[in-house]
Amino acid sequence: MERIFRNAFIITKKLTSSAILKANNFKVISRQMNNPTRIKSEEEIKEMISLKIKEYENLISFQSPERLKICQEVNLLDSKLRKSFGFSEDEDLTIFPTFKFDEPKIDNQLD
């Protein structure tokens, strides 16, 4: 993930902003995009993303009440799904079912 941020930083660093036109002179002002405030905001975004990833890992790794509540809701919805479509409890729903069709019986009489 760090590589993605680094690549994005390199790309944005090379871009230039040249869109400000003066009134009668039509002078184009060009400036580099690597000003300190933008770099600071990128660092804050990286920090927020890494913080949220750590929070999610902690939520998954520990038996928190939120995780237990979510697991109970998922199990309830799973059992409702199984009942409504006629699946047994030990049947794996993540695998696509295989269908077997018998050859149709064709009557060979043309009379």
Short mmCIF file of N, CA and C in Angstrom, two decimals:
data_model
loop_
_atom_site.label_atom_id
_atom_site.label_comp_id
_atom_site.label_asym_id
_atom_site.label_seq_id
_atom_site.Cartn_x
_atom_site.Cartn_y
_atom_site.Cartn_z
N MET A 1 0.83 -1.18 0.00
CA MET A 1 0.00 0.00 0.00
C MET A 1 0.88 1.25 0.00
N GLU A 2 2.01 1.17 0.69
CA GLU A 2 2.93 2.30 0.72
C GLU A 2 3.43 2.63 -0.68
N ARG A 3 3.62 1.59 -1.51
CA ARG A 3 4.10 1.80 -2.87
C ARG A 3 3.08 2.58 -3.69
N ILE A 4 1.80 2.33 -3.46
CA ILE A 4 0.75 3.05 -4.19
C ILE A 4 0.81 4.54 -3.86
N PHE A 5 0.95 4.84 -2.56
CA PHE A 5 1.04 6.24 -2.17
C PHE A 5 2.29 6.89 -2.74
N ARG A 6 3.40 6.17 -2.74
CA ARG A 6 4.64 6.73 -3.27
C ARG A 6 4.51 7.01 -4.76
N ASN A 7 3.91 6.06 -5.50
CA ASN A 7 3.72 6.28 -6.94
C ASN A 7 2.79 7.45 -7.21
N ALA A 8 1.72 7.57 -6.43
CA ALA A 8 0.80 8.69 -6.60
C ALA A 8 1.51 10.01 -6.28
N PHE A 9 2.38 9.99 -5.29
CA PHE A 9 3.11 11.20 -4.94
C PHE A 9 4.05 11.60 -6.06
N ILE A 10 4.73 10.63 -6.66
CA ILE A 10 5.66 10.93 -7.76
C ILE A 10 4.91 11.50 -8.95
N ILE A 11 3.76 10.91 -9.25
CA ILE A 11 2.98 11.39 -10.40
C ILE A 11 2.49 12.81 -10.16
N THR A 12 1.94 13.07 -8.97
CA THR A 12 1.43 14.41 -8.70
C THR A 12 2.54 15.43 -8.56
N LYS A 13 3.72 14.98 -8.16
CA LYS A 13 4.85 15.89 -8.03
C LYS A 13 5.29 16.42 -9.39
N LYS A 14 5.18 15.58 -10.41
CA LYS A 14 5.62 15.98 -11.74
C LYS A 14 4.59 16.84 -12.47
N LEU A 15 3.36 16.79 -12.01
CA LEU A 15 2.34 17.61 -12.67
C LEU A 15 2.53 19.08 -12.31
N THR A 16 2.16 19.94 -13.19
CA THR A 16 2.20 21.37 -12.89
C THR A 16 0.82 21.95 -13.07
N SER A 17 0.58 22.95 -12.30
CA SER A 17 -0.71 23.63 -12.38
C SER A 17 -0.51 24.93 -13.14
N SER A 18 -1.15 25.06 -14.28
CA SER A 18 -0.99 26.29 -15.08
C SER A 18 -2.34 26.75 -15.59
N ALA A 19 -3.16 27.24 -14.67
CA ALA A 19 -4.49 27.62 -15.10
C ALA A 19 -4.88 29.02 -14.67
N ILE A 20 -3.98 29.76 -14.04
CA ILE A 20 -4.35 31.08 -13.56
C ILE A 20 -3.96 32.11 -14.62
N LEU A 21 -4.93 32.80 -15.15
CA LEU A 21 -4.67 33.82 -16.17
C LEU A 21 -4.87 35.20 -15.56
N LYS A 22 -3.94 36.08 -15.80
CA LYS A 22 -4.10 37.47 -15.35
C LYS A 22 -5.09 38.18 -16.27
N ALA A 23 -5.63 39.30 -15.84
CA ALA A 23 -6.71 39.97 -16.54
C ALA A 23 -6.38 40.33 -17.99
N ASN A 24 -5.55 41.30 -18.25
CA ASN A 24 -5.28 41.72 -19.62
C ASN A 24 -3.99 41.14 -20.18
N ASN A 25 -3.15 40.64 -19.33
CA ASN A 25 -1.86 40.15 -19.79
C ASN A 25 -1.93 38.71 -20.30
N PHE A 26 -2.92 37.97 -19.90
CA PHE A 26 -3.06 36.55 -20.21
C PHE A 26 -1.76 35.80 -19.87
N LYS A 27 -1.19 36.20 -18.76
CA LYS A 27 0.04 35.57 -18.32
C LYS A 27 -0.30 34.28 -17.58
N VAL A 28 0.35 33.21 -17.98
CA VAL A 28 0.09 31.92 -17.36
C VAL A 28 1.09 31.72 -16.23
N ILE A 29 0.56 31.47 -15.06
CA ILE A 29 1.41 31.24 -13.90
C ILE A 29 1.48 29.73 -13.68
N SER A 30 2.68 29.24 -13.62
CA SER A 30 2.88 27.80 -13.43
C SER A 30 3.57 27.58 -12.10
N ARG A 31 3.11 26.61 -11.36
CA ARG A 31 3.75 26.30 -10.09
C ARG A 31 3.80 24.80 -9.91
N GLN A 32 4.76 24.36 -9.16
CA GLN A 32 4.88 22.94 -8.88
C GLN A 32 3.80 22.52 -7.89
N MET A 33 3.39 21.26 -7.98
CA MET A 33 2.31 20.77 -7.14
C MET A 33 2.81 20.20 -5.81
N ASN A 34 4.07 20.40 -5.47
CA ASN A 34 4.59 19.79 -4.25
C ASN A 34 4.73 20.83 -3.14
N ASN A 35 3.70 21.60 -2.92
CA ASN A 35 3.76 22.58 -1.84
C ASN A 35 3.60 21.87 -0.49
N PRO A 36 4.08 22.45 0.58
CA PRO A 36 4.09 21.78 1.89
C PRO A 36 2.70 21.44 2.42
N THR A 37 1.70 22.27 2.15
CA THR A 37 0.36 21.96 2.67
C THR A 37 -0.22 20.72 2.01
N ARG A 38 0.05 20.53 0.70
CA ARG A 38 -0.46 19.34 0.03
C ARG A 38 0.25 18.10 0.54
N ILE A 39 1.56 18.20 0.76
CA ILE A 39 2.31 17.06 1.28
C ILE A 39 1.82 16.71 2.68
N LYS A 40 1.54 17.73 3.49
CA LYS A 40 1.02 17.48 4.84
C LYS A 40 -0.34 16.79 4.78
N SER A 41 -1.20 17.22 3.86
CA SER A 41 -2.52 16.60 3.75
C SER A 41 -2.40 15.16 3.26
N GLU A 42 -1.44 14.88 2.37
CA GLU A 42 -1.22 13.49 1.93
C GLU A 42 -0.78 12.62 3.10
N GLU A 43 0.09 13.15 3.93
CA GLU A 43 0.55 12.39 5.10
C GLU A 43 -0.61 12.13 6.06
N GLU A 44 -1.49 13.10 6.23
CA GLU A 44 -2.65 12.91 7.10
C GLU A 44 -3.57 11.84 6.53
N ILE A 45 -3.76 11.84 5.23
CA ILE A 45 -4.61 10.82 4.59
C ILE A 45 -4.00 9.44 4.77
N LYS A 46 -2.69 9.32 4.54
CA LYS A 46 -2.02 8.04 4.74
C LYS A 46 -2.17 7.56 6.17
N GLU A 47 -2.03 8.49 7.11
CA GLU A 47 -2.15 8.14 8.52
C GLU A 47 -3.56 7.68 8.86
N MET A 48 -4.58 8.37 8.32
CA MET A 48 -5.96 7.98 8.58
C MET A 48 -6.26 6.60 8.01
N ILE A 49 -5.78 6.33 6.80
CA ILE A 49 -6.02 5.02 6.18
C ILE A 49 -5.35 3.92 6.99
N SER A 50 -4.11 4.13 7.40
CA SER A 50 -3.42 3.10 8.17
C SER A 50 -4.09 2.91 9.53
N LEU A 51 -4.61 3.98 10.12
CA LEU A 51 -5.32 3.87 11.39
C LEU A 51 -6.59 3.04 11.23
N LYS A 52 -7.35 3.28 10.16
CA LYS A 52 -8.57 2.52 9.93
C LYS A 52 -8.26 1.05 9.65
N ILE A 53 -7.18 0.77 8.95
CA ILE A 53 -6.79 -0.62 8.70
C ILE A 53 -6.45 -1.30 10.02
N LYS A 54 -5.73 -0.61 10.90
CA LYS A 54 -5.38 -1.19 12.21
C LYS A 54 -6.63 -1.42 13.04
N GLU A 55 -7.58 -0.47 13.01
CA GLU A 55 -8.84 -0.65 13.74
C GLU A 55 -9.60 -1.88 13.24
N TYR A 56 -9.64 -2.05 11.93
CA TYR A 56 -10.33 -3.20 11.35
C TYR A 56 -9.64 -4.50 11.75
N GLU A 57 -8.30 -4.52 11.73
CA GLU A 57 -7.57 -5.72 12.14
C GLU A 57 -7.84 -6.04 13.60
N ASN A 58 -7.89 -5.02 14.46
CA ASN A 58 -8.20 -5.24 15.87
C ASN A 58 -9.62 -5.76 16.05
N LEU A 59 -10.54 -5.24 15.28
CA LEU A 59 -11.93 -5.69 15.37
C LEU A 59 -12.05 -7.15 14.98
N ILE A 60 -11.31 -7.55 13.95
CA ILE A 60 -11.36 -8.93 13.49
C ILE A 60 -10.64 -9.86 14.46
N SER A 61 -9.50 -9.43 14.99
CA SER A 61 -8.68 -10.33 15.80
C SER A 61 -9.26 -10.57 17.19
N PHE A 62 -9.91 -9.60 17.78
CA PHE A 62 -10.44 -9.76 19.13
C PHE A 62 -11.91 -10.14 19.09
N GLN A 63 -12.36 -10.74 20.18
CA GLN A 63 -13.77 -11.09 20.30
C GLN A 63 -14.53 -9.89 20.88
N SER A 64 -14.65 -8.86 20.12
CA SER A 64 -15.34 -7.66 20.58
C SER A 64 -16.86 -7.88 20.50
N PRO A 65 -17.62 -7.15 21.28
CA PRO A 65 -19.09 -7.29 21.23
C PRO A 65 -19.66 -6.96 19.85
N GLU A 66 -19.03 -5.98 19.16
CA GLU A 66 -19.53 -5.63 17.83
C GLU A 66 -19.36 -6.80 16.87
N ARG A 67 -18.21 -7.46 16.96
CA ARG A 67 -17.95 -8.60 16.07
C ARG A 67 -18.90 -9.75 16.36
N LEU A 68 -19.15 -10.01 17.65
CA LEU A 68 -20.07 -11.09 18.01
C LEU A 68 -21.49 -10.78 17.52
N LYS A 69 -21.90 -9.51 17.63
CA LYS A 69 -23.23 -9.13 17.16
C LYS A 69 -23.33 -9.30 15.65
N ILE A 70 -22.29 -8.88 14.93
CA ILE A 70 -22.28 -9.02 13.48
C ILE A 70 -22.31 -10.49 13.08
N CYS A 71 -21.54 -11.33 13.78
CA CYS A 71 -21.53 -12.77 13.48
C CYS A 71 -22.90 -13.39 13.71
N GLN A 72 -23.58 -12.98 14.78
CA GLN A 72 -24.91 -13.52 15.05
C GLN A 72 -25.89 -13.11 13.95
N GLU A 73 -25.82 -11.87 13.50
CA GLU A 73 -26.70 -11.42 12.43
C GLU A 73 -26.43 -12.16 11.13
N VAL A 74 -25.15 -12.39 10.83
CA VAL A 74 -24.79 -13.11 9.61
C VAL A 74 -25.28 -14.55 9.69
N ASN A 75 -25.13 -15.19 10.84
CA ASN A 75 -25.60 -16.57 11.00
C ASN A 75 -27.11 -16.65 10.88
N LEU A 76 -27.83 -15.66 11.41
CA LEU A 76 -29.29 -15.64 11.30
C LEU A 76 -29.72 -15.48 9.84
N LEU A 77 -29.08 -14.57 9.13
CA LEU A 77 -29.41 -14.39 7.71
C LEU A 77 -29.04 -15.62 6.89
N ASP A 78 -27.94 -16.27 7.25
CA ASP A 78 -27.53 -17.49 6.55
C ASP A 78 -28.55 -18.60 6.75
N SER A 79 -29.04 -18.76 7.98
CA SER A 79 -30.03 -19.82 8.22
C SER A 79 -31.35 -19.51 7.51
N LYS A 80 -31.74 -18.22 7.45
CA LYS A 80 -32.96 -17.86 6.72
C LYS A 80 -32.80 -18.15 5.23
N LEU A 81 -31.64 -17.85 4.68
CA LEU A 81 -31.37 -18.11 3.27
C LEU A 81 -31.42 -19.61 2.98
N ARG A 82 -30.82 -20.39 3.85
CA ARG A 82 -30.82 -21.85 3.66
C ARG A 82 -32.24 -22.41 3.71
N LYS A 83 -33.04 -21.92 4.66
CA LYS A 83 -34.41 -22.42 4.79
C LYS A 83 -35.26 -22.03 3.58
N SER A 84 -35.10 -20.79 3.11
CA SER A 84 -35.96 -20.32 2.02
C SER A 84 -35.64 -21.01 0.70
N PHE A 85 -34.39 -21.44 0.49
CA PHE A 85 -34.03 -22.09 -0.76
C PHE A 85 -33.85 -23.60 -0.62
N GLY A 86 -34.10 -24.14 0.56
CA GLY A 86 -34.08 -25.59 0.74
C GLY A 86 -32.70 -26.21 0.84
N PHE A 87 -31.72 -25.49 1.33
CA PHE A 87 -30.39 -26.04 1.51
C PHE A 87 -30.26 -26.61 2.91
N SER A 88 -29.42 -27.65 3.04
CA SER A 88 -29.16 -28.19 4.37
C SER A 88 -28.08 -27.36 5.05
N GLU A 89 -27.92 -27.57 6.36
CA GLU A 89 -26.96 -26.77 7.13
C GLU A 89 -25.52 -27.08 6.77
N ASP A 90 -25.24 -28.32 6.32
CA ASP A 90 -23.85 -28.68 6.03
C ASP A 90 -23.47 -28.42 4.57
N GLU A 91 -24.39 -27.94 3.77
CA GLU A 91 -24.12 -27.68 2.36
C GLU A 91 -23.38 -26.36 2.18
N ASP A 92 -22.34 -26.36 1.35
CA ASP A 92 -21.52 -25.17 1.12
C ASP A 92 -22.17 -24.30 0.04
N LEU A 93 -22.54 -23.07 0.41
CA LEU A 93 -23.21 -22.18 -0.54
C LEU A 93 -22.23 -21.38 -1.39
N THR A 94 -20.95 -21.48 -1.10
CA THR A 94 -19.97 -20.71 -1.87
C THR A 94 -19.56 -21.42 -3.15
N ILE A 95 -19.92 -22.68 -3.29
CA ILE A 95 -19.58 -23.46 -4.49
C ILE A 95 -20.79 -23.48 -5.41
N PHE A 96 -20.56 -23.22 -6.67
CA PHE A 96 -21.65 -23.25 -7.64
C PHE A 96 -22.13 -24.69 -7.79
N PRO A 97 -23.44 -24.92 -7.72
CA PRO A 97 -23.94 -26.30 -7.78
C PRO A 97 -23.73 -26.92 -9.16
N THR A 98 -23.58 -28.23 -9.15
CA THR A 98 -23.47 -28.95 -10.42
C THR A 98 -24.84 -29.53 -10.75
N PHE A 99 -25.21 -29.41 -11.97
CA PHE A 99 -26.51 -29.90 -12.42
C PHE A 99 -26.29 -31.11 -13.31
N LYS A 100 -27.16 -32.09 -13.15
CA LYS A 100 -27.08 -33.27 -14.00
C LYS A 100 -28.44 -33.43 -14.67
N PHE A 101 -28.41 -33.40 -15.97
CA PHE A 101 -29.63 -33.56 -16.74
C PHE A 101 -29.58 -34.89 -17.47
N ASP A 102 -30.68 -35.62 -17.38
CA ASP A 102 -30.77 -36.89 -18.11
C ASP A 102 -31.12 -36.59 -19.56
N GLU A 103 -30.67 -37.49 -20.42
CA GLU A 103 -31.00 -37.36 -21.83
C GLU A 103 -32.51 -37.53 -22.01
N PRO A 104 -33.13 -36.68 -22.79
CA PRO A 104 -34.57 -36.82 -22.99
C PRO A 104 -34.89 -38.07 -23.80
N LYS A 105 -35.99 -38.69 -23.45
CA LYS A 105 -36.43 -39.88 -24.19
C LYS A 105 -37.18 -39.40 -25.43
N ILE A 106 -36.68 -39.80 -26.56
CA ILE A 106 -37.28 -39.40 -27.83
C ILE A 106 -37.97 -40.61 -28.43
N ASP A 107 -39.21 -40.42 -28.84
CA ASP A 107 -39.96 -41.49 -29.48
C ASP A 107 -39.54 -41.53 -30.94
N ASN A 108 -39.01 -42.66 -31.38
CA ASN A 108 -38.50 -42.79 -32.74
C ASN A 108 -39.58 -43.09 -33.77
N GLN A 109 -40.79 -43.18 -33.37
CA GLN A 109 -41.86 -43.49 -34.33
C GLN A 109 -42.29 -42.21 -35.03
N LEU A 110 -42.26 -42.25 -36.34
CA LEU A 110 -42.66 -41.08 -37.12
C LEU A 110 -44.09 -41.18 -37.64
N ASP A 111 -44.79 -42.21 -37.30
CA ASP A 111 -46.16 -42.40 -37.80
C ASP A 111 -47.13 -41.43 -37.23
#
